[in-house]
Every structure is written in structure tokens, then in C-alpha cells.
Coordinates of C-alpha atoms in Angstrom, one line a residue:
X1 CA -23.1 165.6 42.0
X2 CA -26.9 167.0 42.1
X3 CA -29.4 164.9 43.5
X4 CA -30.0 161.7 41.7
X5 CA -32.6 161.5 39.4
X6 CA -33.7 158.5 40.2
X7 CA -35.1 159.5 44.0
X8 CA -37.7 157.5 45.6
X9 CA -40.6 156.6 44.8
X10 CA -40.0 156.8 40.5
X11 CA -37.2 156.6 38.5
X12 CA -37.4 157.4 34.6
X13 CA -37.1 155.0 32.0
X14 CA -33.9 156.7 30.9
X15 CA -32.4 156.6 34.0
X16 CA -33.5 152.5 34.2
X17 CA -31.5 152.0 31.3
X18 CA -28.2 153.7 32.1
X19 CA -28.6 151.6 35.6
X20 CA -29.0 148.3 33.7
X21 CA -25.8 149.8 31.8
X22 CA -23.7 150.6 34.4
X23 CA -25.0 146.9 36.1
X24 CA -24.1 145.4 32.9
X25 CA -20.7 146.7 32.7
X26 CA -19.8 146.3 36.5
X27 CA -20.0 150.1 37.8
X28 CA -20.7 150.4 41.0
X29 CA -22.5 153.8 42.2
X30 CA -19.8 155.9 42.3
X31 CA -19.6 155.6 38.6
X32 CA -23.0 155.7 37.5
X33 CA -22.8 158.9 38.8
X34 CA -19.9 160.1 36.7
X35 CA -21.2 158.3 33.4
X36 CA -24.9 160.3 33.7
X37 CA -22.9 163.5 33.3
X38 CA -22.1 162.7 30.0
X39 CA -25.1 163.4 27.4
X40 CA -24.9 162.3 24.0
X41 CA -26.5 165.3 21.8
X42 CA -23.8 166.8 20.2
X43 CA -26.0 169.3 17.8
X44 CA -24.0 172.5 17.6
X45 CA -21.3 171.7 19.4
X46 CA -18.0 172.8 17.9
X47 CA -14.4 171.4 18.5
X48 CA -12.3 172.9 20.9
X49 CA -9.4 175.0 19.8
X50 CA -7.7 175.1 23.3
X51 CA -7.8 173.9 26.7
X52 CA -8.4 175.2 30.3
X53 CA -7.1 174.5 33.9
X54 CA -9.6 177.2 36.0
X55 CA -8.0 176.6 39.6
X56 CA -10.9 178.4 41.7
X57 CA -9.5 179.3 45.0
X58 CA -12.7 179.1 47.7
X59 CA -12.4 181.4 50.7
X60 CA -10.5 184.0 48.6
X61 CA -6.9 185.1 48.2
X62 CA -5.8 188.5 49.2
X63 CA -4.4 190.4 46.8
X64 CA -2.3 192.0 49.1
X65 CA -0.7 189.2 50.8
X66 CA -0.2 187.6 47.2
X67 CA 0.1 189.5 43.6
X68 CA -0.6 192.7 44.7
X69 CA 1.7 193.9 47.9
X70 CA 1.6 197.4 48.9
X71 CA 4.6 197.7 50.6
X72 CA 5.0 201.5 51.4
X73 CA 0.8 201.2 52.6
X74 CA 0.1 202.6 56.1
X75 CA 1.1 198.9 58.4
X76 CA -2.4 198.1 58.5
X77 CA -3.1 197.8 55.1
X78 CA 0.3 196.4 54.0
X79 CA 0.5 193.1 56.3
X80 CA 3.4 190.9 57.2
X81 CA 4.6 189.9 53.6
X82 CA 7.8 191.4 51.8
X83 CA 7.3 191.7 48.6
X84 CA 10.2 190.0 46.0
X85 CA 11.1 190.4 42.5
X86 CA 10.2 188.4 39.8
X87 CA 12.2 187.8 36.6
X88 CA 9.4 190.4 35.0
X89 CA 11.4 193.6 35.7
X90 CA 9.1 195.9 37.5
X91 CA 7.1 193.1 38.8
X92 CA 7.3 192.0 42.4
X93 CA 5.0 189.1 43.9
X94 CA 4.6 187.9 47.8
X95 CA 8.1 186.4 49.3
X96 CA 6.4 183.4 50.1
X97 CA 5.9 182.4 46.2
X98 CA 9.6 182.3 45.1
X99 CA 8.9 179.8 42.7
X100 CA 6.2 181.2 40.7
X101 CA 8.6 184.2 41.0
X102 CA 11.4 182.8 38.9
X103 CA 8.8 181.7 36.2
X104 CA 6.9 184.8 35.6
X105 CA 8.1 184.6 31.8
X106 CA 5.1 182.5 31.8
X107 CA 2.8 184.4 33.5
X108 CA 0.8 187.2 33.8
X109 CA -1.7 189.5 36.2
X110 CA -4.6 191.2 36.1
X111 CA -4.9 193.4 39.0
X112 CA -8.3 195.2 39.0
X113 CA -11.0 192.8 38.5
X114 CA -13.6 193.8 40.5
X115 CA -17.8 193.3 41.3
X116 CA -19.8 194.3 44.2
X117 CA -20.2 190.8 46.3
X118 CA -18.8 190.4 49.8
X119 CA -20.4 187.4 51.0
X120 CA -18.7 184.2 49.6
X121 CA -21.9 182.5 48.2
X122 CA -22.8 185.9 45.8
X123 CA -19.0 185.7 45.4
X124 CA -19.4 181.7 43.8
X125 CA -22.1 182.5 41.9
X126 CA -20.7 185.5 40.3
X127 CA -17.2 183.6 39.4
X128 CA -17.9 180.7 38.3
X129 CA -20.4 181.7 36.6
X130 CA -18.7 184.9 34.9
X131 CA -21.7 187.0 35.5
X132 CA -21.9 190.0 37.9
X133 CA -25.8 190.3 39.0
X134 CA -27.2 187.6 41.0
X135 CA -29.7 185.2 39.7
X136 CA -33.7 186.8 40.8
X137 CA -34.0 184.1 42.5
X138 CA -30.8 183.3 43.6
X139 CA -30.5 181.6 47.0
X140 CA -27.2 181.5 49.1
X141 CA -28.2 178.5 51.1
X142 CA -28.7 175.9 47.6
X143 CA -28.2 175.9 44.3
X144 CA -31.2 176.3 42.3
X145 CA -32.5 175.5 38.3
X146 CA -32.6 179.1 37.9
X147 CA -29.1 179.8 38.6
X148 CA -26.8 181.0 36.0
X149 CA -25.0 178.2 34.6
X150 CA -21.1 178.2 35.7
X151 CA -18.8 178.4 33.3
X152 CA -17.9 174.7 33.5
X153 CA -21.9 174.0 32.0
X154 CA -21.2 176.2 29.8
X155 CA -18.4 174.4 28.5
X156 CA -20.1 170.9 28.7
X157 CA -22.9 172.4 26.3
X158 CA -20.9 174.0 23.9
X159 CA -17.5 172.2 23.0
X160 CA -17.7 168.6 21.7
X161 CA -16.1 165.6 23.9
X162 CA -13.0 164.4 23.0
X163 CA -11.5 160.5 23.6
X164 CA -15.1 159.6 24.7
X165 CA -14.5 161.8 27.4
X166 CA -16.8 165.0 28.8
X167 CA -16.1 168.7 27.5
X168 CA -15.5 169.9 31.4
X169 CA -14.7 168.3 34.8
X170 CA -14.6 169.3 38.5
X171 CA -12.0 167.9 41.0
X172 CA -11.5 167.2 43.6
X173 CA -14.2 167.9 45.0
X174 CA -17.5 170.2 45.1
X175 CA -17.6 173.5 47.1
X176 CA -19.2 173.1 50.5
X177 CA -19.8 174.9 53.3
X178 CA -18.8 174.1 56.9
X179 CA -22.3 173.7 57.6
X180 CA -22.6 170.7 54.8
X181 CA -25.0 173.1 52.6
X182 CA -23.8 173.2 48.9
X183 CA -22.5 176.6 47.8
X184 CA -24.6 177.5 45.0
X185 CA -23.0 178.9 41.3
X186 CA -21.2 175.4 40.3
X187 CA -23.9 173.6 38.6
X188 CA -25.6 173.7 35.1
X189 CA -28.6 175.9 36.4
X190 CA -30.5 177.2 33.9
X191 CA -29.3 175.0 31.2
X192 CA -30.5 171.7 33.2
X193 CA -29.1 169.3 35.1
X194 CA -27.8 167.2 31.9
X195 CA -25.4 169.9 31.7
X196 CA -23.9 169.9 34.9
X197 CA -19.8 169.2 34.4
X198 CA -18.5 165.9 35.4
X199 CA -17.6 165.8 39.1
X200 CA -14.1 164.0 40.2
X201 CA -14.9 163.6 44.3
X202 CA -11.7 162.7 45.3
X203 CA -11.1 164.9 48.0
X204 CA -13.5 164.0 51.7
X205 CA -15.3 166.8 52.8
X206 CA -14.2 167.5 56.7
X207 CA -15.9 170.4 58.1
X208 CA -13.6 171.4 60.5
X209 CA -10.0 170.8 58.6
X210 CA -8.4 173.1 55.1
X211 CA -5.9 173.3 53.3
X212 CA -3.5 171.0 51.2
X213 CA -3.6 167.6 54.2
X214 CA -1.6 165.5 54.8
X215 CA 1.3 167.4 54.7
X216 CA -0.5 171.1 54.6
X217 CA -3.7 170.2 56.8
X218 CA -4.8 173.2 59.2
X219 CA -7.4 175.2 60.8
X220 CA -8.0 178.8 61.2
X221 CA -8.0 179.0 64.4
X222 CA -5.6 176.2 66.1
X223 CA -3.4 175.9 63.5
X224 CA -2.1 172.5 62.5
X225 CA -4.1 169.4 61.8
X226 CA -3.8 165.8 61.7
X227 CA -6.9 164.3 60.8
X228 CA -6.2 160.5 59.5
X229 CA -9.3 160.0 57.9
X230 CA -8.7 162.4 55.5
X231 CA -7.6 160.4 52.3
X232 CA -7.2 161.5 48.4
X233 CA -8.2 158.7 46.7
X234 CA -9.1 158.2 42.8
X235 CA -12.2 156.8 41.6
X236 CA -12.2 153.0 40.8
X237 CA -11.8 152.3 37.2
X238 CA -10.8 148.7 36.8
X239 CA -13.1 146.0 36.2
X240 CA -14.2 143.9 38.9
X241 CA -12.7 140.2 38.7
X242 CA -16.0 138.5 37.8
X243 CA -16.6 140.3 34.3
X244 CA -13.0 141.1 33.3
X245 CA -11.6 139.3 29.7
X246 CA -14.5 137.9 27.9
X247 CA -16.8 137.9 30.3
X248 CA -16.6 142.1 29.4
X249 CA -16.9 141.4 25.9
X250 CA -19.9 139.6 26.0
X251 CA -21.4 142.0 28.7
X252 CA -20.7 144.4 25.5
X253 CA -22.7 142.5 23.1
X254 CA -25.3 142.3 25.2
X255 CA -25.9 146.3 25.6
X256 CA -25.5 146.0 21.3
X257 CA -28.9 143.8 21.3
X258 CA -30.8 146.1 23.5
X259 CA -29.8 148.8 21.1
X260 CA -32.8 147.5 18.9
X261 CA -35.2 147.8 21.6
X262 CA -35.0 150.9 23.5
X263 CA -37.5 153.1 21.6
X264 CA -40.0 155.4 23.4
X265 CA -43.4 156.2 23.1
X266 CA -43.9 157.8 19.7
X267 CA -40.8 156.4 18.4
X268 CA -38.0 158.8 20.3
X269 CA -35.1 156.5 20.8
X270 CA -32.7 157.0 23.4
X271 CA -29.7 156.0 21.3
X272 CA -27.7 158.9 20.8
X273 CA -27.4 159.8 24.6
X274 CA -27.2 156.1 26.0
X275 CA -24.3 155.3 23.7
X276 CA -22.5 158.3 24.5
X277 CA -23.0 157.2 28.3
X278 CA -21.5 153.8 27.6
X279 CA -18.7 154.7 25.4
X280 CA -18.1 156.8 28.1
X281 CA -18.3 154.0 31.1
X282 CA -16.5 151.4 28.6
X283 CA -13.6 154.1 27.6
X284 CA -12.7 155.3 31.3
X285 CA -12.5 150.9 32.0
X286 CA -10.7 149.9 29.2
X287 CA -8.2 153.1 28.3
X288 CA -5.1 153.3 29.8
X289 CA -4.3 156.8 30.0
X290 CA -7.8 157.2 31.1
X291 CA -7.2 155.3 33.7
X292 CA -3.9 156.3 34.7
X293 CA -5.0 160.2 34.9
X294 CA -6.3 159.8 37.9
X295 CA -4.8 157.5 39.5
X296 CA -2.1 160.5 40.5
X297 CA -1.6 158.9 44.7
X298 CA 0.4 156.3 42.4
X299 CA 2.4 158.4 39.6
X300 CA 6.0 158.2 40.3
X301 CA 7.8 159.4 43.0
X302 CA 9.7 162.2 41.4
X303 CA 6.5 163.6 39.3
X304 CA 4.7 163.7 43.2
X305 CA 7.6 165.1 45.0
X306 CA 7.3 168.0 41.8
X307 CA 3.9 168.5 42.4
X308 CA 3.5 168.0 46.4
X309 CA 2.3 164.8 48.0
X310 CA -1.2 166.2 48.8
X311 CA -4.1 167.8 48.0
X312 CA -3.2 170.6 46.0
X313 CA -0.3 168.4 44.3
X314 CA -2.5 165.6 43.4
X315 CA -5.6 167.9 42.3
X316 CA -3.0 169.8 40.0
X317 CA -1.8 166.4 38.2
X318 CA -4.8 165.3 38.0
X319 CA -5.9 168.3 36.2
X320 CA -2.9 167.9 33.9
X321 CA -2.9 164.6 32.7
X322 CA -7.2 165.1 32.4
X323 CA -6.4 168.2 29.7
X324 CA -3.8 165.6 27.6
X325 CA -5.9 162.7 27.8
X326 CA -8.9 165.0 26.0
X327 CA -10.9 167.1 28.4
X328 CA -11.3 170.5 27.7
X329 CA -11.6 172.6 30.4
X330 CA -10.7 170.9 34.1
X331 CA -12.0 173.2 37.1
X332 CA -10.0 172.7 40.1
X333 CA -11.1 173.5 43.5
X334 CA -7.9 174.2 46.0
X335 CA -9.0 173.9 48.9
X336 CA -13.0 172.9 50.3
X337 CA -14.4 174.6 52.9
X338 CA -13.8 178.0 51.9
X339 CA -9.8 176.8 52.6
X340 CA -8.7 180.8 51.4
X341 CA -11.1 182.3 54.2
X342 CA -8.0 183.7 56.1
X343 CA -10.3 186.3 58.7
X344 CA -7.7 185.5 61.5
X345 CA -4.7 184.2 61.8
X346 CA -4.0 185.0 58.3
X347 CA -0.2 186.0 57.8
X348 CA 0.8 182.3 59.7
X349 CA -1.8 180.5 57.8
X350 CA -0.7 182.0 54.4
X351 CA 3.1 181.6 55.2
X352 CA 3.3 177.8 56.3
X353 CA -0.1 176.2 54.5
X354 CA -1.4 178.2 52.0
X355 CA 1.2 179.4 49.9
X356 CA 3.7 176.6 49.7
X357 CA 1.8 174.2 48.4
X358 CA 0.4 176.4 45.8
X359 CA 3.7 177.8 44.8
X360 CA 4.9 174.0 44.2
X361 CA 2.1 172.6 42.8
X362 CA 1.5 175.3 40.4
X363 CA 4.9 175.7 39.4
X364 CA 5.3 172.0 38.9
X365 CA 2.4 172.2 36.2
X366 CA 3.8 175.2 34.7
X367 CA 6.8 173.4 34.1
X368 CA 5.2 170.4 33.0
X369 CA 2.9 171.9 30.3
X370 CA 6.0 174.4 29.1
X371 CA 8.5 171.4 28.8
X372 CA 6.0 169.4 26.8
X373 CA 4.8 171.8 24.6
X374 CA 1.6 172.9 25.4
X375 CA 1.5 175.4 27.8
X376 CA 0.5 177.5 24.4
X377 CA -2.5 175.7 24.1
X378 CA -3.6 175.6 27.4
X379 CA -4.7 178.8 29.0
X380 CA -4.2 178.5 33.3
X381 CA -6.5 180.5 35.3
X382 CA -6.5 181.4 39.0
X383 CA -9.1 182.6 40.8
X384 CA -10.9 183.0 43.8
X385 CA -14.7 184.3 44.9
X386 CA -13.6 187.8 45.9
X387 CA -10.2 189.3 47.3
X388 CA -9.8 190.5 51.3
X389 CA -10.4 193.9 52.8
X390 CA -7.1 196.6 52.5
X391 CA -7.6 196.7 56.5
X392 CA -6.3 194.5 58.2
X393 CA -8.6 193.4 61.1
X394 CA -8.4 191.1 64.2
X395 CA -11.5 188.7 65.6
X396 CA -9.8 188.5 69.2
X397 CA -13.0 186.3 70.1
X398 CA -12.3 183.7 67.7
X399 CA -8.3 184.2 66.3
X400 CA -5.2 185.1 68.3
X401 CA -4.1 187.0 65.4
X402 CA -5.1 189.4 62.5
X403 CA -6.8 188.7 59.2
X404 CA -8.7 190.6 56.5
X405 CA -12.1 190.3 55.7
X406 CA -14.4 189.5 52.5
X407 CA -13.5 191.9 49.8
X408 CA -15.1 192.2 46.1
X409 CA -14.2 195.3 45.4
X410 CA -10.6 193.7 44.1
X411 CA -9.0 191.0 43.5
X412 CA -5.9 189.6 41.5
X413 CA -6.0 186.7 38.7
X414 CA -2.9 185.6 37.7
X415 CA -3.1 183.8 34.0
X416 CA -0.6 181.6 31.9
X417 CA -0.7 180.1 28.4
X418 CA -3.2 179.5 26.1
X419 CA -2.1 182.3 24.2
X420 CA -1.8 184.5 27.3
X421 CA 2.0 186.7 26.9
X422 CA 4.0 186.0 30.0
X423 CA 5.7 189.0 32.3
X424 CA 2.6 191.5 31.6
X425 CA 0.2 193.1 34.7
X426 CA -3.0 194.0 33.2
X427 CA -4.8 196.9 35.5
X428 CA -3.6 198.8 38.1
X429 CA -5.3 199.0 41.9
X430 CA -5.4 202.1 44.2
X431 CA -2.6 203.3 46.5
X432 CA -4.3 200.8 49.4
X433 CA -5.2 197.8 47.1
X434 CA -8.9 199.1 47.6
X435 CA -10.3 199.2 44.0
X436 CA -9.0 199.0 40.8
X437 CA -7.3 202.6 39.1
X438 CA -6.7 201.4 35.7
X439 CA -8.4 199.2 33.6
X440 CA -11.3 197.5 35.6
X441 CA -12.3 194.1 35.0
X442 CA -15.5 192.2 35.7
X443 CA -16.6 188.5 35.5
X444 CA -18.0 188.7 32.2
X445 CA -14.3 189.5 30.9
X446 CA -12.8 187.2 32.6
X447 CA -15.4 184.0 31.5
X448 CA -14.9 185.5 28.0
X449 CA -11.5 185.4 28.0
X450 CA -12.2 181.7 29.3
X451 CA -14.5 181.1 26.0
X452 CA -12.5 182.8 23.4
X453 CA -9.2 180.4 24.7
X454 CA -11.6 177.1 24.1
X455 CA -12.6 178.5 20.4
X456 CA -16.7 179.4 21.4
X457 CA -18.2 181.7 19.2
X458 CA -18.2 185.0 20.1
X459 CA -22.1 185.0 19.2
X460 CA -22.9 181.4 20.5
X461 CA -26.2 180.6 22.3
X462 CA -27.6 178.1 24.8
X463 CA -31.1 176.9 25.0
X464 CA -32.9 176.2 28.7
X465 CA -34.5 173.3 28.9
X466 CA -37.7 175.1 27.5
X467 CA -35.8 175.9 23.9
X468 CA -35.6 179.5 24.9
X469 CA -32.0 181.3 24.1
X470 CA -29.7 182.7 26.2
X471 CA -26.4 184.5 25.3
X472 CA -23.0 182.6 26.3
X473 CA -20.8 186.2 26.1
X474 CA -21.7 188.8 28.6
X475 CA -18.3 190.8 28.0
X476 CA -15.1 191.0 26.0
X477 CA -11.9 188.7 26.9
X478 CA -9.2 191.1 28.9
X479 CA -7.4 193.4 26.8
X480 CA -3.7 192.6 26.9
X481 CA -3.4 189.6 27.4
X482 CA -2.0 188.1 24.1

């Protein structure tokens, strides 16, 4: 999450009072921090007609080694990969995503979105935030106030919570670099800080491990890891001993009294957004399925061996039972450290940890939502910050095989419900997967195609923390689609 408000040496009132909250009802840190995502003023906000699962792929995919093989290239475009078909005639996909493959009745492709960023923290900014021109005073190395605000703040500002629960969350974890700096173009920027989206860390940042561990744990250059201290675990929701039963209850009544009492200079009161932040606290405690969505290390064993006992698996659940427990638009990060960031070593990497765990895990959800009944009213959205270079290219000093280099020029999204027809390709790419050669996309089409799915208004506004407007829309939802 950003910084905490409350830094040394002075600490709002506001932010006193959700502490004395959280103290109250026995959070610990780790949950304060959720709970002062959510904020209470609800002005404006309209009820979402749909939901979202954005899976944002750091490092990014190539499209060549993935949706978008060119099999009769030149061999140093065309890689390793066979391409295979899927039950979309015409349609052929990478060999090593057979499942996805036999459920492309669900699916479908754009092929030619494109903007002009090749370095991975222009690349953030510019898709999560569905905008194509950096920030003026955009920085690579932090995030900053003046950033655009990602499409997840967005969400948070516009759509109404549901279940006591915030409009958009990000699991399992936030985008960092090797280095430890923050990759910019995930928070609330410009809208303020009380917008950021919620932030699941499940997921233990290692700067020299990717992928999905235990079972899918690597590194570029060496291959297979084993590192034991990495550990998906869900945040603690259960009351500790000392305040469960009545103890709670009274706890409860005591937060009702100081209701009459928190009123600020000039007679502000702070009720609105301190109740929303305890209903909040007291709903993820005391609910069940609140609970039980993310405690996904513990669903049962056939749902996890559906899914994938690790990362990607367990983000993916997650994600799922988050959208039917309320929350209307999950981000989910697969993969930290810029995991898809395949310079060398790519076609091994790809073939035994990248792809199956995505081809299982996303499979297992597709299923999921289409057995239930609402894969129609949630719209799937895969991503990454940019695709890789048509040339293939080899780093001898660092990788003892090939890889392809930072690419923004192209890249594929694949999409899925919400609306979306399955078995279609949107856009067309060049002859060596360079650019697109029909029906470019940018960004801005593809965060609209994001907001039309949840129901935002076509000419809805948010304010900066100064009042002043800015535009949510900066393009027109892909053509095709529906």
C-alpha cells in the first residue's frame, strides 16, 4: 500500500480514529491497512452493471510465442513454439496452451494493440492506467500524485461497493522491481491517495525468484528455484481469542457512542467515511464468504488441483470468489518482478514455467465462471505492459539461450465474457508480428472497453483532490467484441 499517512512525527485526527477502530475491533496492522482503502463518500457513484478480472501480466508476454505465432516467419522471428488449433476454426494459439485451446468458444483476441513504450515502467503506467502519453511529470523510479490514476482508482471512485466490500482490489501482490523500487502507474495518482484500490499482499516479494512457486518457481538465468521462504498466505480475518463472542459486540457498541462525538472543527463530521471503514473491518471479520475468499491455500483439494497449487492458481481463485462475494473489478498481478521479462532463455522458461500454470489456472476460472453462470457478466482481461521484439535476440553475457526484447509496438489481449463473443480475433499484425495491419488499438480502447463492461458512463468525470475535473474515457471500447 502507499506510505502510511500516519508517518512520524503527526498523524491526522482522521487517521487517530480509524487506529482507535481497528484497536477496538482487534486488527492488527496488516488490516488497518486494508480497511483505510475503503472511503465512505459515495456521491455519484453508480451501481455496477458487470464485473472484471484484469490479469496484468508484468514483464510482458510475447505475442509470438503466445496468441500470435508466425509460423512461416524467417526462424528468427518465428521462435521455438508450434502453433495448434483451437476449436475457433482458423484460429491457432501457442502448443503450449492446449487447454485454453479447446475453450476458445469462450474467448477472444485482439491482435494489434499497440503504443510507443519500450521500457517496462512507461509500459505500467500506460496499461494500467489506459492512457498512452506519460504523465509531465512522470517518474520511472516512484510513483507520484501526479500520475494518471490506473484503471483500478478509477474503478474505486466511480462504482459503488457492494457487501461492505471495496469497488476494486489488487492481489497478490504490488508490482516491484528487482531493485525493491515501486513501479509507478498502479496507484490512485491524481485522484489522491483515498482512491487507491484495495491491496491483497499475499504474495512475498523475492528479488531474485518468478514465476508461479512452489511448483513453477524459476529464474531467468539458472532456471529452477526452490526458495522455502516463499509462502502464499491470506490475510488474517478471524478475531483474536480475547474479543471474540460478546466481548466483539460490546467492542461494537462502543465505536456506536463515539459516533456522537467525532465532529471537526466547524462542525465536519467524519461519519460517513469512518463507518464505511468499520463496516468494512466488521464485515471481512464476521462474513463468511468474506472470509473464506481468501482463504484459497485451504479450498478443497479438487478446486486447487483445478486451479494449480500455487501462485497463479491461488491468485486466480482468489480473484474468483472476490468478484461473487461483491467486488467489482479484481486486478491480478501474475507474476512480481517483471515474472514475463523473458530476454534470455525464453523458449525453456515459457515452455516449463510460464505457460502451464497460466493455461491451468486460467482455464480452471473459465470453467468455473461458465458452469456457474456468470462468465456473461464478468468480462476477463489479459494483459501485459508491452509485447517482445519480432527478433529474436541472445544476451550470451547473461543467458545461455535466446530471448526477445521489450516491444510496444504490439502486443496480444486475449478477452472472455462480460459480454465479450467467444471464437473472434479482433486486428490483424504484420507478416513478422511487428505492428498491427488492421485495426490498431490503444490503451484508451482497451480501459474503455474495461469501463463500458462495469456500466461507467460514457461521459463520467473525476475530481483531483482540488475539485478540478478530469475525463474517465480517453477512447472507445474495441470494436467487435460483442
Amino acid at each position: 500500500m502507499p506510505a502510511s499517512s500516519c508517518d512520524h512525527p503527526r498523524c491526522s485526527r482522521r487517521t487517530a480514529v480509524r487506529a482507535g477502530a481497528a484497536g477496538l475491533l482487534g486488527l492488527g496492522a496488516s488490516q488497518l491497512t486494508v480497511s483505510q482503502a475503503v472511503d465512505a463518500a459515495a456521491a455519484g457513484r453508480i451501481t455496477p452493471r458487470r464485473s472484471v478480472i484484469y490479469l496484468f501480466l508484468s514483464g510482458g508476454l510475447g505475442q509470438h510465442d503466445s496468441f500470435d505465432l508466425k509460423p512461416n516467419a524467417p526462424a528468427e522471428i518465428r521462435g521455438e513454439f508450434q502453433p495448434i488449433a483451437t476449436r475457433t476454426p482458423g484460429t491457432f494459439i501457442c502448443e503450449h496452451l492446449p487447454r485454453l485451446a479447446a475453450r476458445s468458444e469462450h474467448w477472444s483476441l485482439v491482435r494489434s494493440l499497440t503504443h510507443p513504450h519500450n521500457e517496462h515502467s512507461d509500459g505500467h503506467m500506460v496499461m494500467l492506467s489506459g492512457r498512452s502519453h506519460l504523465p509531465p511529470t512522470f517518474s520511472r523510479n516512484e510513483p507520484r500524485p501526479t500520475d494518471w490514476p490506473s484503471i483500478a482508482a478509477i474503478v474505486s471512485d466511480q462504482l459503488l461497493g457492494r457487501n461492505n466490500l471495496p469497488p476494486a482490489v489488487v492481489l497478490p501482490e504490488r508490482l516491484v522491481h528487482r531493485t525493491g523500487r515501486t513501479i509507478p502507474g498502479q496507484f490512485a495518482g491524481q485522484l489522491g491517495a483515498t482512491r487507491d484500490p484495495w491491496l491483497i499482499e499475499s504474495s512475498p516479494f523475492n528479488p531474485t525468484t518468478y514465476g508461479a512457486y512452489p511448483e513453477f518457481e524459476f529464474h531467468h538465468a539458472r532456471g529452477a528455484e526452490h526458495n522455502t521462504n516463499l509462502k502464499f498466505e491470506a490475510p488474517s480475518l478471524t478475531l483474536p481469542l480475547e474479543i471474540a463472542g460478546d466481548r466483539f459486540d460490546r467492542r461494537l457498541e462502543v465505536l456506536a457512542a463515539l459516533e456522537s462525538q467525532r465532529q471537526m472543527p466547524g462542525g465536519k463530521t467524519l461519519a460517513g467515511r469512518f463507518d464505511r471503514h468499520r463496516d468494512s473491518a466488521v464485515s471481512l471479520l464476521t462474513a463468511p464468504a468474506i472470509r473464506d475468499a481468501f482463504d484459497v491455500t485451504r479450498a478443497d483439494a479438487a478446486t486447487q488441483d483445478r486451479y494449480g497449487r500455487h501462485a497463479f492458481g491461488w491468485s486466480l481463485l482468489m480473484a474468483r470468489r472476490l468478484v461473487e462475494a461483491g467486488v467489482s473489478l479484481v486486478q491480478v498481478n501474475l507474476g512480481n518482478n517483471e515474472t514475463w521479462d523473458t530476454h534470455g532463455n525464453a523458449f525453456p522458461n515459457l515452455r516449463n514455467f510460464l505457460l502451464p500454470p497460466l493455461d491451468q489456472s486460467l482455464s480452471a476460472l473459465l470453467d468455473d465462471l461458465s458452469s456457474s453462470g456468470q462468465l456473461d457478466e464478468t468480462l476477463l482481461v489479459m494483459a501485459g505492459e508491452f509485447g517482445r521484439t519480432p527478433k529474436i535476440t541472445h544476451l550470451a553475457q547473461h543467458y545461455d539461450a535466446a530471448g526477445r526484447d521489450h516491444w510496444g509496438g504490439l502486443q496480444s489481449v486475449w478477452l472472455a465474457g462480460g459480454g465479450v463473443a467467444g471464437g473472434r480475433v479482433i486486428g490483424s499484425s504484420d507478416k513478422l508480428g511487428a505492428y498491427p495491419a488492421t485495426d490498431p488499438q490503444l490503451p484508451e480502447n482497451l480501459a474503455a472497453t474495461i469501463y463500458d463492461a462495469l456500466g461507467i458512463p460514457r461521459d463520467a468525470m473525476f475530481h483531483d483532490p482540488q475539485g478540478r475535473p478530469h475525463a474517465v474515457y480517453h477512447g472507445d471500447a474495441i470494436p467487435g467484441l460483442t
